[in-house]
Amino acid sequence: MKKTILTSLLVLGGLSAKAQSYVGYLTDNYSGVNGLIANPANITDSRFKTDINIAGASTFFSNDYYGLKLGDVVTSDFDFDTDGKKYPKDSNNFFGNADVLGPSFMFNLTPTSSLAIFTRGRVGYNVNKINGNTFESISNDFDENEDLLIDEDDVYLTANAWAEVGVTYARVLLNKDQHFLKGGISLKYLQGLGNAYASGKNVTIDYDADGTPLSGGQTTGSIESTGEVNYGHSDNIDDNFEDFEVEIVDGATGFGADLGVVYEWRPDYASYASNDGSNTFKHLNKYKLKFALSISDIGSINYKNGTQNTYDITGTVNEDDFENEDNLEDLLNNLYTQTGSSSSEKFALPTALHFNVDYSLNKSFYLNLNTDFSLRSNTKVNSNRIPTMVSFTPRYESKWFSFYMPVSLIQGSGAQWGAGFRAGPLYIGSGSVMSLLLSDNSKAADVYAGLKIPVYHGKPKDRDGDGIVNRKDDCPDEFGPAENNGCPWPDTDGDEVVDKDDKCPEEAGEVMNNGCPLVDSDGDDVLDEDDKCPNEPGAAENEGCPWPDTDNDGVLDKNDECPNEMGTVANKGCPEAPEVTEEVQKQLNDYAKTILFNSGKASIKSESTAVLVDIISILKEYPDAKFTVEGHTDSIGSKATNQKLSESRAMSVRDFLIKNGIDPSRLTAVGFGEDKPIASNMYKDGRAQNRRVEINLVK
């Protein structure tokens, strides 16, 4: 009874293979052909000429039900049933995998592209969402005389083994200054080795220890169940889920693919480029910061000869009938109702998205952050998936030795601490070994190891130190530039200007004249090659040509303020301006004295506008002359008032003249009040003459 019920529970539990491989090791730039597991772009522009993996294996197990300390396990009296810690709950999970990288190798096709061929074997299984309380009751001192209720609701299960043969191609997509980008793709032929899966919908099992009466007053247990069970498997599994044999299954094939890109930020890119423009530093990591993005395991396997059956398990059977069935398939067929039958579902690979950031502290120490996200649903029938996982891995890295200690957070298993190393051809490690040794409640365990034949890039040789490697240097023992294939340029005439730059290679000349002798035909100290008038002496400022005098007034155009109008030297090449005569001065003042103001104010009467326009016309005839606008008053009123009024009236006239086109720099305004009368203030006529404005030439 115990065995068969437990088997039923395992079948009805959900399974989706959640697995990680080579934790820590795949962050290493010297992981070689193994690196294609994480990202197919890793194989190009690598530190390898070629890398041959002989064999490598990784195995992984994790759960959220059972925890232990590795040190306790090695003691002779450790009991898994009683000494470990158990955490039963309504939905517990168990998952694991094995990943074997068989003979595989990578090599460079060109300096910017690489190819790899690999073989790989994989197994994945998982029990998901099993009721931990039920599992504990069954596995730990189960009493068949006690009732038992199992409530599993909707559950899923899948287990699969398969082999891969693949080819990876990667190439450099961009290499410009500090930006470097490469991409890669892996194409995989898949061979199925065995597959079984099941799912349950609204599954419950109620075991009543004495619920069925027998003859003679005896009783036996009754099993009442509800729900629907879907069960499928490949044809190499006969009648019992437990009879799982890994073997090549006829008609079980498929195709898969991995895609990836890697971007590197190389702020010191100039120090990694040789003088011939090529990048020959294949032996060195050149990035400060690296970002990698990949999608793995796109594809599926079709088990063409596989079968899938659906059963309605609603009903009640007695314990004796239940125990008499030999295997799970007989139990389902004989005791429950089959409601459907078809070919098995395709097995879906555990498609996942991976993002990786690697930071270089220096040439030997690195910090890595890696995240894995499943792209498969945990409710899809016959589908594998990986757990969400975040890992932080500090590492020391060199050509022949690397050491890393990953710290990971795994969905359902919590934090894990591991360690690993690579020493030449050997790599070994675990993503959880430190947790197993130090924690008394570790819920995960993994280990990996492998052997390979690495062939690394060496430092390029450059005997003459001219930045051109010997194999590309036409003169490997003599320093020379890249433009001349590593050979020095000749200097035939010995003038220290090499022939490639010498415009007169057979005649010694001056460095400043591109190897040619200096020539100045007109003797004006401007060399002919720079002289626009080589046969006519001129000024260096005028490119060796004489300065022109367009108006022939004896003032060169460069100094002539009126180059197209004959003038005088004294007036900077411009004609002399007309002089203001006494007659003109008198006319101005005759006009100015007629300007009328509003009584006691500085505002000009409108009838004076015509006079002011005449004054403006006269001023414009003498554009270089400057004038003062003077205001005067009679002696009526206080002296201070008269002074202020005279200044305001002078300023009003000046403002009018400026507003109507006279340059402000030509005019000043001043008031004299009653200080300069031109007639007696005793009489009305005299006072009228004293109230005036004058416009006088500034001499």
XYZ file of C-alpha atoms in Angstrom, residues 18-20 22-24 59-70 87 93 95 368-370 387-394 404-420 429-448:
69
model
C 15.037 23.206 -13.337
C 18.775 22.991 -13.682
C 21.968 24.993 -13.793
C 28.927 24.557 -14.297
C 28.030 27.406 -11.895
C 30.967 29.818 -11.646
C 24.885 17.406 -11.667
C 22.427 19.456 -9.654
C 19.709 18.814 -7.055
C 17.579 21.247 -5.093
C 14.342 21.302 -3.089
C 12.409 23.290 -0.518
C 11.356 20.313 1.639
C 14.535 18.801 3.063
C 17.709 20.414 4.471
C 20.915 18.996 5.937
C 24.578 19.644 6.678
C 27.095 17.792 4.519
C 9.781 21.758 5.868
C 9.251 21.137 -4.947
C 14.193 19.195 -8.945
C 30.437 38.934 -12.434
C 26.653 39.226 -12.138
C 24.561 36.610 -13.941
C 14.543 28.306 -12.039
C 15.070 32.028 -11.793
C 18.603 32.410 -10.520
C 20.886 35.352 -9.723
C 24.598 34.743 -9.132
C 27.368 37.094 -8.041
C 30.830 35.683 -8.702
C 34.142 37.333 -7.798
C 35.907 31.685 -8.355
C 33.416 31.722 -5.472
C 29.833 32.181 -6.746
C 27.086 33.361 -4.385
C 23.663 32.510 -5.811
C 20.034 33.024 -4.992
C 17.970 30.189 -6.472
C 14.196 30.199 -6.653
C 12.842 27.728 -4.082
C 16.254 26.862 -2.618
C 17.498 30.146 -1.197
C 21.085 31.353 -1.038
C 23.996 29.122 -2.062
C 27.741 29.670 -1.759
C 30.187 27.717 -3.857
C 33.772 27.544 -5.109
C 35.615 26.230 -8.115
C 33.820 23.077 -8.670
C 30.417 23.409 -7.084
C 27.934 26.251 -6.784
C 26.930 25.057 -3.292
C 29.949 23.389 -1.647
C 30.555 26.161 0.924
C 26.874 26.177 1.900
C 26.943 22.405 2.326
C 30.007 22.616 4.573
C 28.939 25.582 6.695
C 25.149 25.541 6.787
C 23.132 23.003 8.795
C 20.157 23.563 6.525
C 21.362 23.316 2.924
C 18.628 22.478 0.428
C 20.725 22.247 -2.736
C 23.783 20.398 -3.934
C 25.723 20.431 -7.187
C 29.155 19.448 -8.443
C 30.979 19.514 -11.760
